[in-house]
Amino acid sequence: MRKKAGFRLALPALLMMSMLVSACSGGSGSTTATNNEEGGKTAEGSSDQLTTLRVLVMEPGTTWNSHQDSDVMKEIAKKVGVKIEYVEADENKFNVLLAGGDLPDIVRADPIKYQKQLIEGGLIVPMDDMLAEQGKDITANIPTVVDYSKKNWSNGTNKLYFLPPQVQPKPGKSVQPITIGPTIRWDWYKEIGAPEINTMDDLLSAVEQIVAKHPKTDDGKPVYGVSMWQDWGIWPYLIPPITFTEVTGATSDLTAAKVGTSDFISVLTDESSNFWTAMDFYNKAYRKGLLDPDSLTMKNNDYMAKATSGQIVVGPATWAMGDFNAQHTEDGKGYIVVPAGKLAWTGQVNPIGWSDKSYSISKSSKNPKKAMEFLNYIYSYEGARTMYNGIEGQHWKMENGVPKLTPETLALKAKGGADYEASGLSLDRNIIGLGGDFVNPNDKQPIDLFTSEEALEKAATALEKDFAQHYGAKYSGQVFQKQIEEGKLDTYTTWMNGLSDEEILKSTTVPGVVLPEDRKKQEASLKELAAREAAKIILSKDDASFAKAKQAALDSFKKAGADDFTQFYNGEVQRLRSEHGL
């Protein structure tokens, strides 16, 4: 199955990858806080007071702020002298905060969408002058990203404003537990024989069988086969189908292309798109009585509460199933991503990181240099490894020049649940500057020590072990690895097979399309229209009404300029590729 890729484009960081989440309240500027249980001196070497840095993230629902006493948080406090607090916002709140101008210390945003507003509005500051003193690890470890950011994310100023997390220039050697894809209640799925899921109809069939056997939870709450939330725009209609269609977006929700290609279709008018695949799936679920009746009005927090209660059979990702797994570590019940469709979401090669979550320093910050010190820490080998694996000497140790997780840490990970989460290890990968497979040149090992074959096997949870054993594997990622090697599943990097490192870097650093203001307004209007039409389509009671609602929506999308938008977008893609030498 490994063929040399042809004329291809690796898509910029996905909007959906996009979605590991956080929690906090609003406000700006910095405050001080007592160094939690550390005492002594901070990284500033003077007192037991910490600088609180507030980070604006467009991701409601993370658990970051709930674990300020974790070992990792304490180590950050010790090394950098800061306490990090998330200020969470959905897109609407985020735009309101930007319009107000008084922002938290650090802003995490998509530079392709927001560079003009943030830079021209004087809301963020260039980092260039701070690099020499507070950014030495950034300069040394991710020079390609720094240069790219100056050229493409500076609104034409050629200054450094944005730094993306999860910089990953090469693919890893192992497949870690998959976190995105059809995420199903494993004990129930295994009970019906774990049937193959090649299409979304197969998925719905499995869900239907499960609900028939388990119409209520143990405490009597109704079980729904499928659900979704509505405060992330049209996300529920774009992301869940990806593993079946292999079609994904880049810098606009309205356009998408096959993974690794550069010919974008209209999400709204092309009937093969994820949007229309989702319409068919949700309507069938509705007509079978499998769709949660709150799906078209519910917010993410309400959805997560239902998932935590075990009321949803299948979701789009492990992180979207609330705390159910954490509450059932002892009995091994829980949700896990199963092989399905054509694609395994094993992660991407991202030489320029997850650009849609790039960090910038607010002009409102009272401690911009301290913010820069923190950003430097997350791009340092020491800082990134600490955030993935914990503290050297406590969670991992050097053995003959090779870093190894301790048996206690592997056992903690294998137990999973609340105790592991409370440790702070790998709590939110969105905040870590270097990708887990980024190799530390000092010891020739990946930054994330949990990626080794030994660790993946020893640190597997009871749920993961049961899942792996069912498929004749030792750990959950190996289930997917075998199917990838057999050619049953593609990955986000399959198209790179046969390319040199230079070719991969060239293809994956094509600048993304930046929408001018008139196109942004058109995009927003079309997304609102899509959300309204989706509700009508999904609630169609039979084939005839579905066909009628679908045609009405298609006519509306075309009238509103969806095809014109796609034509413009494709023209920009080809222009940028040509200028990049492709």
XYZ file of C-alpha atoms in Angstrom:
582
model
C 0.000 0.000 0.000
C 3.006 2.275 0.342
C 3.255 4.247 -2.853
C 5.089 7.457 -3.543
C 2.746 10.426 -3.251
C 2.283 12.665 -6.216
C 1.190 16.304 -6.472
C -0.124 16.763 -2.956
C -0.714 19.279 -0.218
C -0.538 18.461 3.462
C -3.329 20.454 5.016
C -2.489 23.003 7.676
C -3.404 22.142 11.250
C -6.975 20.914 11.360
C -9.718 23.038 12.798
C -10.872 20.012 14.704
C -7.611 19.142 16.201
C -8.490 21.874 17.523
C -10.629 20.589 20.134
C -8.883 19.497 23.318
C -10.578 21.783 25.786
C -10.302 24.014 28.946
C -12.157 25.948 31.683
C -11.917 29.319 33.474
C -13.395 32.781 33.800
C -12.649 35.957 31.908
C -10.491 38.958 32.661
C -7.075 40.212 31.730
C -3.687 41.071 33.067
C -1.564 39.248 35.621
C -1.854 38.692 39.324
C 0.266 36.974 41.938
C -0.483 33.829 43.888
C 1.196 31.885 46.649
C 3.505 29.183 45.384
C 1.358 26.110 46.080
C 3.081 23.946 48.661
C 6.483 24.683 47.149
C 7.680 27.452 49.396
C 11.233 28.595 48.896
C 12.340 30.385 45.772
C 10.701 30.517 42.370
C 12.476 30.711 39.037
C 12.863 34.454 39.702
C 14.896 33.457 42.730
C 13.343 35.935 45.141
C 10.140 34.916 46.865
C 7.346 32.437 47.191
C 5.042 34.576 45.052
C 4.070 33.400 41.577
C 3.075 35.415 38.570
C -0.349 34.301 37.392
C -0.535 34.269 33.616
C -4.002 34.030 32.142
C -4.365 32.324 28.779
C -7.365 32.997 26.545
C -8.386 29.782 24.785
C -11.268 29.326 22.374
C -12.085 25.898 23.816
C -14.839 25.625 26.428
C -14.615 22.685 28.781
C -10.960 21.901 29.543
C -9.808 20.450 32.841
C -6.628 22.527 33.130
C -7.788 24.876 35.905
C -9.069 21.967 37.991
C -5.554 20.645 38.639
C -3.514 23.605 39.825
C -1.925 21.446 42.552
C -0.627 18.778 40.182
C 3.011 17.761 40.125
C 3.435 19.251 36.662
C 1.907 22.585 37.689
C 4.221 22.736 40.689
C 7.223 22.055 38.494
C 6.204 24.855 36.119
C 5.902 27.133 39.139
C 9.325 26.074 40.364
C 11.091 26.431 37.016
C 9.361 29.494 35.566
C 7.710 31.145 38.543
C 4.263 31.222 36.998
C 0.807 29.838 37.531
C -1.177 29.292 34.343
C -4.929 29.873 34.316
C -7.143 29.315 31.307
C -9.788 31.850 30.325
C -12.138 29.811 28.185
C -14.381 31.199 25.504
C -16.536 30.013 22.662
C -16.174 31.851 19.349
C -18.731 34.501 20.244
C -17.186 35.308 23.636
C -13.731 35.255 22.073
C -14.749 37.898 19.532
C -16.371 40.017 22.256
C -13.152 39.932 24.295
C -11.115 40.899 21.229
C -13.484 43.767 20.509
C -13.106 44.976 24.103
C -9.331 45.030 23.745
C -8.424 44.253 27.368
C -7.101 40.722 26.995
C -5.466 38.109 29.239
C -1.668 37.813 29.179
C -1.539 35.192 26.448
C -3.987 34.688 23.583
C -4.258 31.312 21.861
C -5.845 31.803 18.451
C -5.706 31.021 14.758
C -3.326 33.541 13.151
C -4.769 32.899 9.717
C -8.130 34.144 10.953
C -7.117 36.704 13.561
C -3.670 38.158 12.695
C -5.091 41.252 11.021
C -7.464 42.059 13.876
C -4.925 41.344 16.609
C -1.945 43.090 15.017
C -3.628 46.103 13.421
C -5.699 46.567 16.561
C -2.545 46.714 18.655
C -3.856 43.896 20.847
C -0.683 41.790 20.834
C 3.028 42.580 20.908
C 5.917 41.344 18.736
C 8.198 38.883 20.512
C 11.384 39.586 18.518
C 13.173 41.687 21.154
C 12.357 39.182 23.904
C 13.736 36.173 22.006
C 17.364 36.963 22.817
C 16.856 36.892 26.590
C 13.664 34.928 27.248
C 13.370 32.793 24.101
C 16.644 30.957 23.587
C 15.051 27.490 23.428
C 12.496 28.734 20.920
C 15.267 30.080 18.701
C 17.306 26.880 18.987
C 14.568 24.243 18.732
C 11.998 25.608 16.276
C 13.810 28.055 13.942
C 11.698 26.942 10.962
C 8.523 27.863 12.837
C 9.897 31.250 13.862
C 10.822 32.094 10.280
C 7.492 30.815 8.954
C 5.538 32.805 11.529
C 7.350 36.034 10.680
C 6.688 35.553 7.001
C 3.093 34.326 7.080
C 1.508 35.328 10.406
C 2.734 38.890 10.886
C 0.227 40.822 8.775
C 3.080 41.826 6.493
C 5.347 43.212 9.261
C 7.868 40.312 9.223
C 7.832 40.242 13.030
C 7.192 37.337 15.397
C 3.706 37.475 16.874
C 2.534 33.845 16.906
C 3.979 30.527 18.090
C 1.949 27.320 17.530
C 2.020 24.321 19.891
C 2.667 20.682 18.920
C 5.481 21.295 16.464
C 6.119 17.852 14.934
C 8.493 17.729 11.927
C 8.552 13.943 11.480
C 6.123 11.060 12.125
C 6.624 8.896 15.179
C 7.553 5.214 15.132
C 4.588 3.898 17.121
C 0.828 4.363 17.187
C -0.407 5.734 20.484
C -3.964 5.278 21.771
C -6.267 6.870 19.195
C -8.338 9.711 20.632
C -10.433 10.833 17.639
C -12.848 8.691 15.652
C -15.971 6.627 16.403
C -15.732 6.373 20.193
C -18.040 3.643 21.407
C -18.970 2.064 24.724
C -16.594 -0.899 24.412
C -18.273 -3.441 26.724
C -21.577 -2.956 24.905
C -19.942 -3.058 21.472
C -18.068 -6.240 22.343
C -21.323 -7.716 23.617
C -22.843 -7.544 20.112
C -19.727 -9.130 18.585
C -17.793 -5.974 17.699
C -19.002 -6.042 14.071
C -16.856 -4.385 11.393
C -17.713 -0.752 10.754
C -16.912 0.166 7.172
C -19.579 2.823 6.670
C -21.638 5.169 8.787
C -24.618 2.912 8.122
C -22.625 0.082 9.744
C -21.980 2.340 12.722
C -25.662 3.165 13.043
C -26.560 -0.523 12.832
C -24.199 -1.323 15.717
C -25.608 1.546 17.748
C -29.151 0.360 17.098
C -28.306 -3.136 18.367
C -26.733 -1.702 21.507
C -29.642 0.601 22.360
C -32.032 -2.322 21.918
C -30.083 -4.209 24.593
C -29.427 -1.197 26.822
C -32.293 1.309 26.575
C -31.486 2.730 30.011
C -28.409 3.276 32.155
C -27.985 1.377 35.415
C -29.603 4.273 37.279
C -32.567 4.448 34.895
C -31.626 7.316 32.586
C -32.473 6.985 28.861
C -29.666 5.854 26.578
C -29.280 7.651 23.246
C -27.385 6.146 20.361
C -26.105 9.438 18.949
C -25.910 13.001 20.231
C -24.138 16.291 19.498
C -23.795 19.876 20.697
C -24.450 23.195 18.974
C -22.091 25.771 20.501
C -19.148 24.838 18.247
C -20.771 26.036 15.029
C -21.133 23.330 12.369
C -18.383 21.182 13.929
C -20.746 18.198 14.520
C -21.416 18.057 10.778
C -17.788 18.294 9.660
C -15.638 16.206 12.003
C -17.380 12.880 12.863
C -17.537 11.693 9.211
C -13.801 12.223 8.514
C -12.715 8.652 9.254
C -15.239 7.442 6.666
C -14.782 10.085 3.952
C -11.079 10.967 4.384
C -12.140 14.528 3.613
C -11.123 17.376 5.893
C -10.904 21.146 5.974
C -7.997 23.540 6.355
C -8.555 27.234 7.052
C -12.284 27.428 6.330
C -15.246 25.377 7.503
C -16.828 25.764 4.078
C -14.199 23.940 2.014
C -12.564 20.514 2.314
C -10.296 18.144 0.411
C -9.118 14.551 0.550
C -6.305 14.152 3.066
C -3.034 15.055 1.361
C -4.588 16.722 -1.679
C -5.176 20.337 -2.680
C -8.424 20.327 -4.684
C -11.113 21.697 -2.358
C -14.835 21.023 -2.675
C -17.728 23.010 -1.253
C -18.801 21.519 2.052
C -22.329 22.812 1.458
C -23.040 22.124 -2.221
C -20.987 18.982 -2.934
C -23.182 16.064 -1.884
C -20.156 13.864 -1.148
C -18.966 16.232 1.586
C -18.854 15.537 5.308
C -21.794 17.879 5.824
C -24.112 15.837 3.635
C -22.715 12.551 4.946
C -23.582 13.818 8.429
C -27.056 14.941 7.337
C -27.803 11.431 6.087
C -26.427 9.849 9.279
C -28.243 12.084 11.758
C -31.527 11.902 9.859
C -31.400 8.108 9.835
C -30.599 8.165 13.549
C -33.577 10.474 14.150
C -35.964 8.294 12.181
C -34.790 5.199 14.085
C -35.294 6.936 17.422
C -31.554 6.876 18.136
C -30.880 10.624 18.120
C -30.830 12.465 21.442
C -33.808 14.869 21.255
C -31.658 17.640 22.757
C -29.043 17.354 19.988
C -30.129 20.458 18.082
C -30.227 22.770 21.098
C -27.670 21.362 23.526
C -24.359 22.971 24.494
C -21.106 21.095 24.956
C -21.224 21.103 28.754
C -24.691 19.527 28.730
C -23.540 16.928 26.227
C -20.526 16.079 28.382
C -22.769 15.609 31.412
C -24.856 13.079 29.496
C -21.723 11.299 28.320
C -20.425 11.142 31.887
C -23.728 9.540 32.896
C -23.283 6.874 30.214
C -26.302 8.023 28.219
C -24.569 8.158 24.825
C -23.468 5.049 22.934
C -21.055 6.615 20.448
C -19.271 9.956 20.214
C -16.603 11.604 18.035
C -13.593 11.393 20.393
C -12.463 10.012 23.746
C -12.306 13.514 25.203
C -15.935 14.032 24.162
C -17.239 11.303 26.470
C -17.014 13.222 29.716
C -15.658 11.556 32.846
C -17.272 8.172 32.316
C -13.962 6.363 31.822
C -12.413 8.039 34.848
C -15.332 6.896 36.981
C -15.075 3.288 35.792
C -11.361 2.521 35.931
C -11.873 -0.378 38.331
C -14.470 -2.277 36.285
C -12.869 -1.581 32.893
C -16.028 -0.144 31.380
C -15.641 2.807 29.100
C -15.443 4.438 25.710
C -12.709 3.771 23.194
C -12.053 4.630 19.538
C -12.609 1.567 17.359
C -11.329 0.857 13.825
C -13.858 2.238 11.372
C -14.110 3.481 7.832
C -10.957 4.261 5.871
C -8.829 6.453 8.143
C -7.044 6.081 11.480
C -6.536 9.392 13.222
C -2.940 8.722 14.256
C -1.882 12.354 14.204
C -0.094 14.437 11.627
C 3.328 15.660 10.700
C 3.178 19.331 11.625
C 6.463 21.171 10.987
C 4.608 24.393 11.807
C 2.537 22.943 14.644
C -1.156 23.240 15.349
C -1.402 26.683 13.816
C -5.031 27.249 14.806
C -3.920 27.323 18.462
C -0.961 29.660 18.154
C 0.206 31.673 21.158
C 0.625 35.432 21.187
C 1.377 37.848 24.036
C -1.231 40.449 24.828
C -0.396 44.135 24.936
C -2.550 44.218 28.073
C -0.189 41.867 29.906
C 1.626 43.414 32.843
C 4.264 40.673 32.584
C 5.113 40.130 28.896
C 8.657 38.947 29.666
C 7.351 36.380 32.135
C 4.859 35.260 29.481
C 7.778 34.869 27.096
C 9.671 32.806 29.681
C 6.703 30.464 29.947
C 6.411 30.122 26.167
C 10.125 29.360 25.984
C 9.656 26.638 28.620
C 6.989 24.798 26.613
C 9.350 24.701 23.610
C 12.348 23.529 25.645
C 13.199 19.826 25.778
C 13.043 19.940 29.576
C 9.721 21.748 29.709
C 7.964 19.695 27.047
C 9.161 16.419 28.548
C 8.008 17.504 31.994
C 4.562 18.390 30.700
C 4.226 15.013 28.967
C 5.921 12.740 31.483
C 6.360 14.516 34.796
C 9.454 15.277 36.842
C 12.845 13.674 36.347
C 13.763 11.543 39.337
C 10.135 11.193 40.360
C 8.158 10.104 37.302
C 11.079 9.104 35.063
C 14.792 8.476 35.434
C 17.880 8.244 33.262
C 19.170 4.678 32.874
C 22.458 4.326 30.997
C 21.814 7.592 29.227
C 18.243 6.670 28.242
C 15.175 8.265 29.904
C 12.749 5.668 31.294
C 9.386 6.040 32.956
C 9.326 4.555 36.435
C 7.196 1.471 37.169
C 5.069 3.658 39.444
C 4.367 6.132 36.640
C 3.484 3.353 34.210
C 1.142 1.885 36.821
C -0.428 5.304 37.401
C -1.096 5.648 33.676
C -2.405 2.086 33.466
C -4.842 2.767 36.297
C -6.009 5.893 34.502
C -8.908 7.911 35.782
C -8.868 10.752 38.269
C -5.500 9.940 39.863
C -3.640 10.043 36.563
C -5.419 13.232 35.483
C -4.601 14.864 38.819
C -0.885 14.259 38.218
C -0.973 16.758 35.340
C 0.940 14.435 32.992
C -0.106 15.129 29.376
C -3.093 16.999 30.798
C -3.560 19.207 27.725
C -1.391 18.640 24.676
C -2.633 21.899 23.188
C -0.408 23.769 25.619
C 2.812 21.844 24.921
C 5.096 23.449 22.358
C 6.821 20.345 21.009
C 4.950 17.311 19.677
C 5.353 14.062 21.582
C 7.330 12.395 18.783
C 9.753 15.325 18.564
C 13.155 13.743 19.247
C 15.354 15.213 21.968
C 18.825 15.304 20.362
C 20.485 15.051 23.772
C 19.273 11.494 24.373
C 17.894 10.557 20.925
C 14.491 9.704 22.459
C 11.027 11.151 21.768
C 9.994 13.948 24.101
C 6.949 11.922 25.197
C 8.304 8.766 26.815
C 4.854 7.174 26.771
C 5.296 6.648 23.007
C 7.769 3.766 23.398
C 6.533 0.240 22.665
C 7.321 -0.814 26.235
C 5.434 2.100 27.764
C 2.441 1.705 25.464
C 2.065 -1.901 26.608
C 2.790 -1.417 30.315
C 0.788 1.788 30.649
C -2.341 0.493 28.895
C -5.490 0.857 30.985
C -7.703 -2.132 31.768
C -10.092 -0.901 29.074
C -7.307 -0.555 26.506
C -5.924 -3.995 27.348
C -9.308 -5.661 26.917
C -9.808 -3.865 23.601
C -6.321 -4.817 22.380
C -6.660 -8.470 23.402
C -9.922 -8.749 21.489
C -8.022 -7.884 18.308
C -4.933 -9.944 19.156
C -2.746 -6.968 20.060
C -0.754 -5.909 23.112
C -1.931 -2.296 23.315
C -4.679 -0.261 21.681
C -2.519 1.563 19.135
C -1.217 -1.752 17.855
C -4.763 -2.679 16.796
C -4.686 0.225 14.364
C -1.037 -0.309 13.471
C -1.789 -3.803 12.187
C -4.696 -2.596 10.057
C -2.552 0.234 8.683
C 0.216 -2.198 7.736
C -2.348 -4.504 6.114
C -3.630 -1.624 4.002
C -7.079 -1.614 5.621
C -6.679 1.895 7.004
C -4.930 5.038 5.838
C -3.501 7.688 8.162
C -2.932 11.411 7.931
C 0.624 10.687 6.847
C 0.042 7.791 4.418
C 0.315 10.179 1.465
C 3.854 11.034 2.610
C 5.156 7.481 2.090
C 8.138 7.602 -0.263
C 8.745 11.330 0.113
C 12.038 12.674 1.412
C 12.189 14.835 4.539
C 12.741 17.858 2.323
C 9.687 17.040 0.191
C 7.539 16.559 3.271
C 8.706 19.874 4.720
C 8.020 21.622 1.420
C 4.515 20.198 1.125
C 3.556 20.837 4.735
C 4.635 24.458 4.910
C 2.394 25.888 2.209
C 0.793 29.011 3.731
C -2.908 28.709 4.464
C -5.571 30.819 2.796
C -6.294 34.056 4.650
C -9.826 35.267 4.015
C -10.324 38.992 3.352
C -12.997 40.722 5.426
C -15.763 40.366 2.839
C -15.121 36.622 2.569
C -15.086 36.276 6.360
C -18.530 37.837 6.504
C -19.724 35.569 3.692
C -18.313 32.534 5.506
C -20.049 33.488 8.764
C -23.353 34.050 6.987
C -23.142 30.703 5.175
C -22.296 28.855 8.414
C -25.334 30.363 10.120
C -27.472 29.364 7.143
C -26.026 25.838 7.246
C -26.899 25.443 10.923
C -30.492 26.517 10.302
C -30.954 24.269 7.295
C -29.303 21.312 9.068
C -32.012 21.248 11.726
C -34.750 21.042 9.084
C -32.965 18.267 7.197
C -32.176 16.159 10.254
C -35.778 16.288 11.486
C -37.224 15.104 8.166
C -39.726 12.298 8.859
C -39.365 10.291 5.628
C -37.404 10.021 2.382
C -39.623 12.453 0.531
C -39.373 15.208 3.156
C -35.617 14.623 3.460
C -35.168 15.016 -0.306
C -37.289 18.171 -0.272
C -35.393 19.733 2.636
C -32.071 18.771 1.054
C -32.923 20.383 -2.262
C -34.163 23.529 -0.544
C -30.893 23.738 1.396
C -28.777 23.190 -1.713
C -30.671 25.951 -3.515
C -30.188 28.285 -0.529
C -26.454 27.543 -0.290
C -25.916 28.166 -3.990
C -27.954 31.366 -3.899
C -25.876 32.576 -0.939
C -22.651 32.073 -2.907
C -21.213 28.833 -1.538
C -19.810 27.802 -4.924
C -18.361 31.253 -5.537
C -16.657 31.050 -2.138
C -15.133 27.675 -3.030
C -13.912 28.954 -6.386
C -12.203 31.874 -4.650
C -10.683 29.551 -2.039
C -9.292 27.126 -4.628
C -7.812 30.029 -6.554
C -5.992 31.186 -3.429
C -4.768 27.651 -2.700
C -3.223 27.325 -6.133
C -1.700 30.805 -5.961
C -0.069 30.039 -2.609
C 1.178 26.670 -3.824
C 2.691 28.246 -6.922
C 4.421 30.951 -4.883
C 5.733 28.201 -2.590
C 7.251 26.377 -5.548
C 4.726 23.539 -5.868
